[in-house]
Amino acid sequence: MDSHPSVRRDLALARAALDSGSPAEAAGPLAAALAIAPTLPEIHELLSRLAARSGGGLDLFPAAPHAPVGHVAARAHLLAAAGRPEEALPLLAAASGHAPATDWAGLPWVADPALGLRIEPDVLARTVMRLCTAIGDPAPADAVPALQPYLAVVRHAVAAHGEHGMLLGAGSALARRLGEVHLAVDWAGRGARAQPSKLGEIWLGYAFRSAGRTPEALAALRRAVAYDPDDLSVYADVAATLADLDRLDEALRWTELALERDPAFDCVVHTAHRLRFRADGDIKHLVSLADFVRDHPDDAHEHTDLEECCRNTAWLGGMPAGAPLPAGRGPAGAEPSADALNRLLRVATTDWAHPPAAYDRALGLVLVQPGELLGMLGHPVVTGSGEPGSLEIWACLGLLHHGSEQPWLDSDRRRLLLGLLDGDPDRVSQAALFALVTYAWVDPEARADVAAVVAGRLTETASGPAARAVAEIALAAPGLDRPARELAAATIRVPEVPRQRQKGRSLLRWRRD
């Protein structure tokens, strides 16, 4: 039996309810246990007792929108026990979409080859497409084993319906997400030949890209455009594929063609800004993309272009590796409470997706008073952190969320952060400067002011030992003028004399998988 205490408790309650002739009282505990241990034999033994009732127990788990995942899985298993596995599989797939790494489908009725033969290929194709949308592309590595049973169902179905284009294409999409790229290419190619269509060519193009066959992917995506010249999402796919072939000028022309038709089409906007940044390295493209993301919260689907462009870049995606600045100063505010320190420790990290994500992550620190945030800057827990500079950064980012209703130029948060820039460069002034830069990313009205502050700080430190540290932050600042940006770039290019590591201090390292 599963060792989870709640599973043992729920099973005991369900068994007692069934023994006393109260099956309705068993439904809730069974669903709760199923959500934690979906393949536990004891759970399915009790479900079989419900299935033996008149009506098969389905009345206890009625179909309902937004039902708990355990409820959905229980209904699926009861449908399968009633001889209706083709109705059960979409429900089980919905559970897998909710928690892909959980082994929802590792059961005999799913593995039975007869399921792939009896389920309608259109139904299976739609089920697989919904599952693909839910699990991501690619699927998380820890979810691949739990999702393999669905791929087996598709294999059985393809054996019976080998010319069904939609089934082959959807199966290709699932195979690709699970790392079966050769199978993905085979199925997508068969589907595109059996039933030529725009979607078939898109599936084939994606399969070729996953297999590293980029020229063939490009050809398939161009054929998809020919089927439907008004589908601008395919233009974005073509542009991305051209970029993979280092044909960046052509790629940008495809994005321009699409933007002429619809300047706000999300897929193309994201792709265009990413490729423009790749072409010239100017962060103005990423800032514009961040503005677009903020102004269009209801995009058709999630995009990762901004995160990918910021990844592993100093201050855009996290703290740079290298020797930290000195701690520098004593406590500047009130003694922080244990709760305040715990909140800071919970949000602190050395990396983030992009500056707006860092701003959002610090939102929880609005519950810590500004005086306590200032007090943390000299607290031993902060100054002695194993990641020097990290906790100071998050304390300063927390200040941005206080007095947010105040206009930036007259705000307390601006005044406090500017005050922390006084004196010689240290970890606190570095953190304050990054907080100002981060705010410029999320508030266009603050950009000119922050750019002026950053340029001034850059000039002040240009010949000192902290010049490189300041220059790296400056290059992340929106709206920095060309002379300041050139000065920052030149400062970073000048070789530094290595500084001796402080005893007991570790250099900053990326926390990337």
Short mmCIF file of C-alpha atoms in Angstrom, two decimals:
data_model
loop_
_atom_site.label_atom_id
_atom_site.label_comp_id
_atom_site.label_asym_id
_atom_site.label_seq_id
_atom_site.Cartn_x
_atom_site.Cartn_y
_atom_site.Cartn_z
CA MET A 1 0.00 0.00 0.00
CA ASP A 2 1.19 3.52 -0.65
CA SER A 3 3.09 4.90 2.32
CA HIS A 4 1.43 8.31 2.12
CA PRO A 5 -0.60 8.70 5.36
CA SER A 6 -3.53 10.40 3.65
CA VAL A 7 -3.85 7.52 1.15
CA ARG A 8 -4.05 4.98 3.98
CA ARG A 9 -6.62 7.13 5.76
CA ASP A 10 -8.75 7.65 2.63
CA LEU A 11 -8.69 3.97 1.77
CA ALA A 12 -9.79 3.07 5.28
CA LEU A 13 -12.69 5.54 5.05
CA ALA A 14 -13.72 4.28 1.60
CA ARG A 15 -13.56 0.63 2.65
CA ALA A 16 -15.59 1.31 5.78
CA ALA A 17 -18.23 3.17 3.74
CA LEU A 18 -18.54 0.32 1.25
CA ASP A 19 -18.70 -2.27 4.03
CA SER A 20 -21.52 -0.34 5.67
CA GLY A 21 -23.48 -0.05 2.41
CA SER A 22 -22.80 3.67 1.92
CA PRO A 23 -21.07 3.88 -1.47
CA ALA A 24 -21.71 7.61 -1.84
CA GLU A 25 -19.53 8.21 1.22
CA ALA A 26 -16.72 6.20 -0.40
CA ALA A 27 -16.53 8.37 -3.53
CA GLY A 28 -14.72 11.36 -2.02
CA PRO A 29 -11.99 9.39 -0.21
CA LEU A 30 -11.43 7.19 -3.26
CA ALA A 31 -11.01 10.18 -5.55
CA ALA A 32 -8.61 11.77 -3.06
CA ALA A 33 -6.51 8.61 -2.83
CA LEU A 34 -6.51 8.18 -6.61
CA ALA A 35 -5.12 11.70 -7.06
CA ILE A 36 -2.03 10.69 -5.04
CA ALA A 37 -1.53 7.03 -6.00
CA PRO A 38 -3.37 6.44 -9.30
CA THR A 39 -2.09 2.90 -9.92
CA LEU A 40 -2.32 1.55 -6.37
CA PRO A 41 -4.01 -1.88 -6.54
CA GLU A 42 -6.01 -1.33 -3.34
CA ILE A 43 -7.70 1.70 -4.87
CA HIS A 44 -8.68 -0.20 -7.99
CA GLU A 45 -9.95 -3.07 -5.89
CA LEU A 46 -12.39 -0.68 -4.21
CA LEU A 47 -13.28 0.90 -7.56
CA SER A 48 -14.15 -2.57 -8.84
CA ARG A 49 -16.58 -2.95 -5.96
CA LEU A 50 -18.26 0.28 -7.05
CA ALA A 51 -18.27 -0.91 -10.66
CA ALA A 52 -20.18 -4.01 -9.62
CA ARG A 53 -23.09 -1.88 -8.41
CA SER A 54 -26.10 -1.18 -10.57
CA GLY A 55 -25.10 1.59 -12.95
CA GLY A 56 -21.42 0.83 -12.49
CA GLY A 57 -20.87 3.56 -9.90
CA LEU A 58 -20.78 6.28 -12.55
CA ASP A 59 -23.47 8.23 -10.73
CA LEU A 60 -20.99 8.81 -7.91
CA PHE A 61 -18.56 10.56 -10.26
CA PRO A 62 -20.75 12.53 -12.68
CA ALA A 63 -19.22 14.33 -15.62
CA ALA A 64 -18.68 17.94 -14.59
CA PRO A 65 -16.47 20.81 -15.76
CA HIS A 66 -13.52 21.62 -13.48
CA ALA A 67 -13.97 18.43 -11.46
CA PRO A 68 -11.00 17.44 -9.24
CA VAL A 69 -8.43 15.32 -11.02
CA GLY A 70 -9.06 12.27 -8.83
CA HIS A 71 -12.79 12.50 -9.61
CA VAL A 72 -12.02 12.59 -13.35
CA ALA A 73 -9.68 9.59 -13.14
CA ALA A 74 -12.20 7.60 -11.09
CA ARG A 75 -14.89 8.17 -13.72
CA ALA A 76 -12.43 7.09 -16.42
CA HIS A 77 -11.70 3.79 -14.67
CA LEU A 78 -15.38 3.09 -14.06
CA LEU A 79 -16.15 3.76 -17.73
CA ALA A 80 -13.42 1.32 -18.71
CA ALA A 81 -14.85 -1.28 -16.30
CA ALA A 82 -18.24 -0.76 -17.93
CA GLY A 83 -16.80 -1.71 -21.30
CA ARG A 84 -16.46 1.87 -22.57
CA PRO A 85 -12.68 2.46 -22.60
CA GLU A 86 -12.91 4.67 -25.67
CA GLU A 87 -14.91 7.14 -23.55
CA ALA A 88 -12.53 6.70 -20.64
CA LEU A 89 -9.27 7.52 -22.40
CA PRO A 90 -9.98 11.25 -23.00
CA LEU A 91 -10.73 11.65 -19.29
CA LEU A 92 -7.53 9.89 -18.29
CA ALA A 93 -5.58 12.02 -20.76
CA ALA A 94 -7.06 15.12 -19.12
CA ALA A 95 -5.68 13.89 -15.80
CA SER A 96 -2.27 13.40 -17.42
CA GLY A 97 -2.44 16.90 -18.82
CA HIS A 98 -3.04 18.17 -15.28
CA ALA A 99 -0.06 16.27 -13.80
CA PRO A 100 2.06 14.82 -16.65
CA ALA A 101 4.65 13.10 -14.45
CA THR A 102 2.03 11.10 -12.56
CA ASP A 103 1.47 7.56 -13.82
CA TRP A 104 -2.24 7.89 -14.59
CA ALA A 105 -2.21 5.53 -17.58
CA GLY A 106 -0.03 2.68 -16.37
CA LEU A 107 -2.94 0.25 -16.18
CA PRO A 108 -3.97 -2.89 -18.12
CA TRP A 109 -7.03 -1.43 -19.82
CA VAL A 110 -4.90 1.34 -21.38
CA ALA A 111 -2.22 -1.12 -22.52
CA ASP A 112 -4.77 -3.45 -24.17
CA PRO A 113 -4.18 -3.31 -27.97
CA ALA A 114 -7.94 -3.54 -28.46
CA LEU A 115 -8.32 0.03 -27.19
CA GLY A 116 -6.39 1.44 -30.14
CA LEU A 117 -8.54 -0.62 -32.50
CA ARG A 118 -11.94 0.35 -31.16
CA ILE A 119 -11.49 4.06 -30.43
CA GLU A 120 -12.48 6.34 -33.29
CA PRO A 121 -9.33 7.79 -34.88
CA ASP A 122 -10.82 11.29 -34.90
CA VAL A 123 -11.54 11.02 -31.16
CA LEU A 124 -8.06 9.70 -30.44
CA ALA A 125 -6.46 12.43 -32.56
CA ARG A 126 -8.32 15.17 -30.67
CA THR A 127 -7.45 13.55 -27.34
CA VAL A 128 -3.77 13.40 -28.24
CA MET A 129 -3.76 17.00 -29.50
CA ARG A 130 -5.23 18.24 -26.21
CA LEU A 131 -2.67 16.19 -24.30
CA CYS A 132 0.16 17.64 -26.37
CA THR A 133 -1.00 21.16 -25.64
CA ALA A 134 -1.09 20.44 -21.91
CA ILE A 135 2.28 18.71 -21.50
CA GLY A 136 4.47 21.21 -23.33
CA ASP A 137 7.04 20.83 -26.08
CA PRO A 138 9.10 18.89 -25.27
CA ALA A 139 7.44 17.09 -22.40
CA PRO A 140 9.26 17.36 -19.06
CA ALA A 141 11.85 14.59 -18.83
CA ASP A 142 10.31 13.17 -15.67
CA ALA A 143 6.93 12.91 -17.41
CA VAL A 144 8.07 10.88 -20.44
CA PRO A 145 7.68 7.41 -18.83
CA ALA A 146 4.19 8.22 -17.56
CA LEU A 147 3.09 9.40 -21.00
CA GLN A 148 4.39 6.42 -22.97
CA PRO A 149 1.11 4.44 -22.61
CA TYR A 150 -0.67 7.05 -24.75
CA LEU A 151 1.94 6.65 -27.46
CA ALA A 152 1.34 2.89 -27.33
CA VAL A 153 -2.40 3.47 -27.87
CA VAL A 154 -1.58 5.56 -30.94
CA ARG A 155 0.71 2.82 -32.25
CA HIS A 156 -2.13 0.31 -31.99
CA ALA A 157 -4.54 2.73 -33.65
CA VAL A 158 -2.11 3.51 -36.49
CA ALA A 159 -1.81 -0.21 -37.13
CA ALA A 160 -5.55 -0.24 -37.81
CA HIS A 161 -5.98 3.21 -39.39
CA GLY A 162 -2.66 3.78 -41.15
CA GLU A 163 -4.00 6.29 -43.67
CA HIS A 164 -5.74 8.62 -41.22
CA GLY A 165 -3.89 11.91 -41.63
CA MET A 166 -5.10 13.60 -38.44
CA LEU A 167 -4.26 10.57 -36.30
CA LEU A 168 -0.80 10.28 -37.83
CA GLY A 169 -0.11 13.99 -37.40
CA ALA A 170 -1.31 14.11 -33.78
CA GLY A 171 0.64 10.94 -33.04
CA SER A 172 3.71 12.58 -34.56
CA ALA A 173 3.28 15.58 -32.28
CA LEU A 174 3.13 13.30 -29.22
CA ALA A 175 6.08 11.18 -30.36
CA ARG A 176 8.14 14.33 -30.89
CA ARG A 177 7.37 15.60 -27.40
CA LEU A 178 8.45 12.26 -25.93
CA GLY A 179 11.75 12.23 -27.80
CA GLU A 180 10.73 9.69 -30.47
CA VAL A 181 11.86 11.93 -33.34
CA HIS A 182 12.30 9.22 -35.99
CA LEU A 183 8.81 7.93 -35.31
CA ALA A 184 7.54 11.51 -35.42
CA VAL A 185 9.04 12.04 -38.87
CA ASP A 186 7.67 8.73 -40.14
CA TRP A 187 4.12 9.34 -38.93
CA ALA A 188 4.03 12.99 -40.01
CA GLY A 189 5.32 12.09 -43.47
CA ARG A 190 2.73 9.33 -43.86
CA GLY A 191 -0.01 11.69 -42.69
CA ALA A 192 1.01 14.48 -45.08
CA ARG A 193 1.02 12.04 -48.00
CA ALA A 194 -2.26 10.38 -47.06
CA GLN A 195 -4.19 13.62 -46.51
CA PRO A 196 -2.27 16.66 -47.80
CA SER A 197 -3.08 19.74 -45.73
CA LYS A 198 -1.60 22.79 -44.05
CA LEU A 199 -1.67 21.12 -40.63
CA GLY A 200 -0.05 17.99 -42.03
CA GLU A 201 2.85 20.01 -43.40
CA ILE A 202 3.22 21.88 -40.11
CA TRP A 203 3.44 18.61 -38.20
CA LEU A 204 5.99 17.37 -40.72
CA GLY A 205 7.99 20.59 -40.46
CA TYR A 206 8.10 20.37 -36.67
CA ALA A 207 9.14 16.71 -36.84
CA PHE A 208 11.95 17.51 -39.26
CA ARG A 209 13.17 20.34 -37.01
CA SER A 210 13.25 18.05 -34.00
CA ALA A 211 15.24 15.53 -36.02
CA GLY A 212 17.76 18.20 -37.02
CA ARG A 213 16.66 18.10 -40.67
CA THR A 214 16.24 21.85 -40.94
CA PRO A 215 16.20 22.30 -44.74
CA GLU A 216 13.43 19.71 -45.02
CA ALA A 217 11.57 21.43 -42.19
CA LEU A 218 11.75 24.71 -44.08
CA ALA A 219 10.39 23.11 -47.24
CA ALA A 220 7.44 21.62 -45.36
CA LEU A 221 6.61 24.93 -43.66
CA ARG A 222 6.75 26.77 -46.97
CA ARG A 223 4.23 24.27 -48.33
CA ALA A 224 2.05 25.02 -45.28
CA VAL A 225 2.10 28.72 -46.18
CA ALA A 226 1.02 27.87 -49.71
CA TYR A 227 -2.04 26.10 -48.29
CA ASP A 228 -3.03 29.14 -46.21
CA PRO A 229 -1.16 32.41 -46.89
CA ASP A 230 -3.24 34.17 -44.22
CA ASP A 231 -2.03 32.03 -41.30
CA LEU A 232 0.63 34.31 -39.87
CA SER A 233 1.73 31.82 -37.21
CA VAL A 234 3.32 29.77 -39.99
CA TYR A 235 5.27 32.84 -41.09
CA ALA A 236 6.79 32.89 -37.61
CA ASP A 237 7.67 29.21 -37.97
CA VAL A 238 9.32 29.83 -41.34
CA ALA A 239 11.28 32.76 -39.91
CA ALA A 240 12.50 30.73 -36.94
CA THR A 241 13.58 27.90 -39.24
CA LEU A 242 15.44 30.27 -41.56
CA ALA A 243 17.21 31.67 -38.51
CA ASP A 244 18.26 28.13 -37.57
CA LEU A 245 19.89 27.97 -41.00
CA ASP A 246 21.69 31.30 -40.30
CA ARG A 247 19.64 33.00 -43.00
CA LEU A 248 18.76 35.84 -40.69
CA ASP A 249 18.00 38.49 -43.31
CA GLU A 250 15.45 36.20 -44.95
CA ALA A 251 14.00 35.35 -41.57
CA LEU A 252 13.49 39.00 -40.72
CA ARG A 253 11.81 39.62 -44.08
CA TRP A 254 9.26 36.93 -43.27
CA THR A 255 8.45 38.60 -39.96
CA GLU A 256 8.12 41.96 -41.70
CA LEU A 257 5.71 40.49 -44.24
CA ALA A 258 3.55 39.13 -41.46
CA LEU A 259 3.68 42.33 -39.37
CA GLU A 260 2.53 44.34 -42.39
CA ARG A 261 -0.66 42.26 -42.27
CA ASP A 262 -1.09 42.36 -38.48
CA PRO A 263 1.36 44.36 -36.35
CA ALA A 264 0.03 42.80 -33.14
CA PHE A 265 0.02 39.11 -34.10
CA ASP A 266 1.66 37.64 -31.02
CA CYS A 267 3.67 34.76 -32.53
CA VAL A 268 5.22 37.04 -35.13
CA VAL A 269 5.90 39.88 -32.68
CA HIS A 270 7.77 37.55 -30.34
CA THR A 271 9.75 35.99 -33.18
CA ALA A 272 10.56 39.35 -34.76
CA HIS A 273 11.93 40.89 -31.57
CA ARG A 274 13.96 37.77 -30.81
CA LEU A 275 15.52 37.75 -34.27
CA ARG A 276 16.20 41.50 -34.23
CA PHE A 277 18.03 41.06 -30.93
CA ARG A 278 19.99 38.20 -32.41
CA ALA A 279 20.91 40.39 -35.38
CA ASP A 280 22.31 43.41 -33.52
CA GLY A 281 22.35 42.57 -29.78
CA ASP A 282 20.46 45.75 -28.85
CA ILE A 283 18.30 45.20 -25.76
CA LYS A 284 15.79 47.75 -27.04
CA HIS A 285 14.20 44.82 -28.92
CA LEU A 286 13.82 42.84 -25.70
CA VAL A 287 12.41 45.85 -23.87
CA SER A 288 9.87 46.30 -26.67
CA LEU A 289 8.99 42.62 -26.37
CA ALA A 290 8.54 42.97 -22.61
CA ASP A 291 6.23 45.94 -23.25
CA PHE A 292 4.24 43.87 -25.72
CA VAL A 293 3.91 41.02 -23.22
CA ARG A 294 2.70 43.43 -20.55
CA ASP A 295 0.18 45.07 -22.87
CA HIS A 296 -1.12 41.77 -24.29
CA PRO A 297 -1.77 39.46 -21.32
CA ASP A 298 -4.23 37.37 -23.32
CA ASP A 299 -1.92 36.09 -26.04
CA ALA A 300 -3.02 32.93 -27.82
CA HIS A 301 -0.43 30.82 -26.01
CA GLU A 302 2.65 31.09 -23.84
CA HIS A 303 5.87 32.27 -25.46
CA THR A 304 9.44 31.83 -24.19
CA ASP A 305 11.31 34.14 -26.59
CA LEU A 306 12.06 36.80 -23.98
CA GLU A 307 13.31 34.24 -21.48
CA GLU A 308 15.48 32.51 -24.10
CA CYS A 309 17.08 35.78 -25.16
CA CYS A 310 17.85 36.79 -21.57
CA ARG A 311 19.16 33.39 -20.48
CA ASN A 312 22.79 33.33 -19.30
CA THR A 313 23.21 37.06 -19.94
CA ALA A 314 24.48 39.18 -17.05
CA TRP A 315 21.59 40.80 -15.18
CA LEU A 316 19.05 40.04 -17.91
CA GLY A 317 18.78 36.41 -16.79
CA GLY A 318 20.53 36.45 -13.45
CA MET A 319 23.56 37.57 -11.47
CA PRO A 320 26.82 37.38 -13.40
CA ALA A 321 29.50 34.95 -12.36
CA GLY A 322 32.57 36.59 -10.87
CA ALA A 323 34.00 37.99 -7.68
CA PRO A 324 31.37 39.90 -5.67
CA LEU A 325 31.70 43.48 -4.51
CA PRO A 326 32.35 44.05 -0.80
CA ALA A 327 29.43 44.14 1.63
CA GLY A 328 30.39 47.65 2.60
CA ARG A 329 27.89 49.11 5.07
CA GLY A 330 26.07 48.50 8.44
CA PRO A 331 22.30 48.33 9.09
CA ALA A 332 20.35 51.26 7.34
CA GLY A 333 16.90 50.68 8.80
CA ALA A 334 14.89 48.78 11.39
CA GLU A 335 15.96 45.39 12.74
CA PRO A 336 14.17 42.89 10.48
CA SER A 337 11.89 40.32 12.07
CA ALA A 338 12.38 36.58 11.62
CA ASP A 339 9.31 36.54 9.36
CA ALA A 340 10.79 39.28 7.17
CA LEU A 341 14.06 37.39 6.80
CA ASN A 342 12.21 34.18 5.97
CA ARG A 343 10.22 35.95 3.26
CA LEU A 344 13.42 37.30 1.77
CA LEU A 345 15.09 33.89 1.82
CA ARG A 346 12.06 32.31 0.11
CA VAL A 347 12.18 34.65 -2.91
CA ALA A 348 15.95 35.04 -3.25
CA THR A 349 17.65 33.33 -6.18
CA THR A 350 20.66 34.07 -8.36
CA ASP A 351 18.76 33.74 -11.61
CA TRP A 352 15.46 34.84 -13.11
CA ALA A 353 13.74 34.55 -16.48
CA HIS A 354 14.10 38.27 -17.31
CA PRO A 355 13.95 41.58 -15.39
CA PRO A 356 10.11 41.84 -15.36
CA ALA A 357 10.01 38.30 -13.93
CA ALA A 358 12.42 39.37 -11.17
CA TYR A 359 10.12 42.32 -10.42
CA ASP A 360 7.11 40.01 -10.20
CA ARG A 361 8.96 37.51 -8.01
CA ALA A 362 9.68 40.23 -5.45
CA LEU A 363 5.98 41.08 -5.08
CA GLY A 364 5.67 39.00 -1.91
CA LEU A 365 8.06 41.40 -0.18
CA VAL A 366 5.32 44.03 -0.17
CA LEU A 367 4.41 42.39 3.16
CA VAL A 368 7.79 43.43 4.58
CA GLN A 369 8.01 47.05 5.66
CA PRO A 370 10.55 49.28 3.83
CA GLY A 371 12.41 49.88 7.07
CA GLU A 372 12.91 46.17 7.52
CA LEU A 373 14.04 45.76 3.92
CA LEU A 374 16.63 48.46 4.50
CA GLY A 375 17.65 46.84 7.76
CA MET A 376 18.30 43.57 5.97
CA LEU A 377 21.02 45.19 3.86
CA GLY A 378 23.40 45.10 6.83
CA HIS A 379 22.03 42.04 8.62
CA PRO A 380 24.53 39.18 9.17
CA VAL A 381 22.18 36.70 7.48
CA VAL A 382 22.31 38.85 4.34
CA THR A 383 25.92 40.02 4.34
CA GLY A 384 27.13 36.52 5.17
CA SER A 385 25.06 34.80 2.50
CA GLY A 386 26.67 31.98 0.58
CA GLU A 387 25.64 33.82 -2.60
CA PRO A 388 27.14 37.27 -2.01
CA GLY A 389 24.90 40.00 -3.34
CA SER A 390 21.83 37.86 -3.95
CA LEU A 391 19.87 38.79 -0.82
CA GLU A 392 20.71 42.48 -1.18
CA ILE A 393 19.28 42.38 -4.70
CA TRP A 394 15.97 40.96 -3.54
CA ALA A 395 15.70 43.39 -0.63
CA CYS A 396 16.10 46.27 -3.08
CA LEU A 397 13.64 44.72 -5.55
CA GLY A 398 11.19 44.47 -2.65
CA LEU A 399 11.40 48.25 -2.16
CA LEU A 400 9.94 48.70 -5.67
CA HIS A 401 6.60 47.33 -4.50
CA HIS A 402 6.09 49.90 -1.74
CA GLY A 403 4.26 53.12 -2.55
CA SER A 404 3.59 51.86 -6.05
CA GLU A 405 0.71 54.33 -6.34
CA GLN A 406 3.16 57.25 -6.11
CA PRO A 407 4.41 58.81 -9.38
CA TRP A 408 7.92 57.55 -9.98
CA LEU A 409 9.85 60.82 -9.84
CA ASP A 410 8.32 61.80 -6.49
CA SER A 411 8.11 58.32 -5.04
CA ASP A 412 9.59 57.04 -1.79
CA ARG A 413 10.87 53.92 -3.56
CA ARG A 414 12.95 56.05 -5.94
CA ARG A 415 14.26 58.19 -3.09
CA LEU A 416 15.28 55.17 -1.02
CA LEU A 417 17.04 53.43 -3.90
CA LEU A 418 18.90 56.58 -4.96
CA GLY A 419 20.03 56.98 -1.37
CA LEU A 420 21.57 53.53 -1.48
CA LEU A 421 23.76 54.59 -4.41
CA ASP A 422 25.70 57.04 -2.21
CA GLY A 423 29.26 56.19 -1.31
CA ASP A 424 31.77 53.78 -2.77
CA PRO A 425 30.44 50.91 -4.92
CA ASP A 426 29.50 47.88 -2.88
CA ARG A 427 26.94 45.07 -3.00
CA VAL A 428 24.18 47.34 -1.72
CA SER A 429 24.73 50.03 -4.35
CA GLN A 430 24.96 47.33 -7.00
CA ALA A 431 21.64 45.87 -5.84
CA ALA A 432 19.99 49.30 -5.77
CA LEU A 433 21.20 50.10 -9.27
CA PHE A 434 19.83 46.81 -10.60
CA ALA A 435 16.49 47.48 -8.88
CA LEU A 436 16.29 50.82 -10.66
CA VAL A 437 17.09 49.15 -13.99
CA THR A 438 14.45 46.50 -13.32
CA TYR A 439 11.82 49.14 -12.67
CA ALA A 440 12.69 50.83 -15.95
CA TRP A 441 11.81 47.57 -17.70
CA VAL A 442 8.31 47.50 -16.22
CA ASP A 443 7.48 51.24 -16.27
CA PRO A 444 8.24 53.10 -19.51
CA GLU A 445 7.69 56.45 -17.78
CA ALA A 446 10.70 55.79 -15.52
CA ARG A 447 13.12 54.92 -18.31
CA ALA A 448 14.60 58.33 -19.06
CA ASP A 449 15.20 59.02 -15.38
CA VAL A 450 16.77 55.63 -14.70
CA ALA A 451 18.93 55.84 -17.82
CA ALA A 452 20.30 59.20 -16.61
CA VAL A 453 21.06 57.76 -13.17
CA VAL A 454 22.78 54.73 -14.67
CA ALA A 455 24.84 56.86 -17.07
CA GLY A 456 25.94 59.07 -14.19
CA ARG A 457 26.91 56.09 -12.07
CA LEU A 458 28.81 54.61 -15.00
CA THR A 459 30.82 57.81 -15.45
CA GLU A 460 31.57 58.03 -11.71
CA THR A 461 32.99 54.51 -11.56
CA ALA A 462 34.61 54.29 -15.01
CA SER A 463 38.18 54.28 -13.70
CA GLY A 464 37.62 52.43 -10.44
CA PRO A 465 37.73 48.77 -9.39
CA ALA A 466 33.93 48.41 -9.65
CA ALA A 467 33.78 49.71 -13.24
CA ARG A 468 32.99 46.33 -14.78
CA ALA A 469 30.28 45.51 -12.23
CA VAL A 470 28.51 48.80 -12.95
CA ALA A 471 29.00 48.46 -16.71
CA GLU A 472 27.33 45.04 -16.77
CA ILE A 473 24.23 46.47 -15.11
CA ALA A 474 24.31 49.49 -17.41
CA LEU A 475 24.08 47.30 -20.48
CA ALA A 476 20.81 45.90 -19.10
CA ALA A 477 19.28 49.36 -18.72
CA PRO A 478 16.50 50.43 -21.14
CA GLY A 479 17.01 53.72 -22.95
CA LEU A 480 20.71 54.15 -22.23
CA ASP A 481 22.13 56.59 -24.80
CA ARG A 482 24.75 55.51 -27.29
CA PRO A 483 27.82 57.13 -25.64
CA ALA A 484 26.98 55.52 -22.30
CA ARG A 485 26.35 52.16 -23.90
CA GLU A 486 29.65 52.35 -25.80
CA LEU A 487 31.47 53.26 -22.57
CA ALA A 488 29.90 50.29 -20.77
CA ALA A 489 30.81 47.93 -23.59
CA ALA A 490 34.38 49.22 -23.72
CA THR A 491 34.71 48.84 -19.95
CA ILE A 492 33.67 45.21 -20.12
CA ARG A 493 36.09 44.48 -22.95
CA VAL A 494 39.08 45.77 -20.91
CA PRO A 495 40.81 42.78 -19.27
CA GLU A 496 40.57 42.89 -15.51
CA VAL A 497 43.33 42.03 -13.05
CA PRO A 498 41.97 38.96 -11.23
CA ARG A 499 40.93 39.75 -7.69
CA GLN A 500 41.84 37.32 -4.93
CA ARG A 501 38.92 35.35 -3.62
CA GLN A 502 37.94 36.22 -0.09
CA LYS A 503 38.45 33.34 2.27
CA GLY A 504 35.23 31.46 2.84
CA ARG A 505 33.44 33.13 -0.07
CA SER A 506 32.35 31.24 -3.16
CA LEU A 507 32.18 32.80 -6.59
CA LEU A 508 28.72 33.25 -8.02
CA ARG A 509 27.63 30.40 -10.25
CA TRP A 510 24.64 29.96 -12.52
CA ARG A 511 21.95 27.67 -11.25
CA ARG A 512 20.99 26.21 -14.59
CA ASP A 513 20.13 22.59 -15.26
#
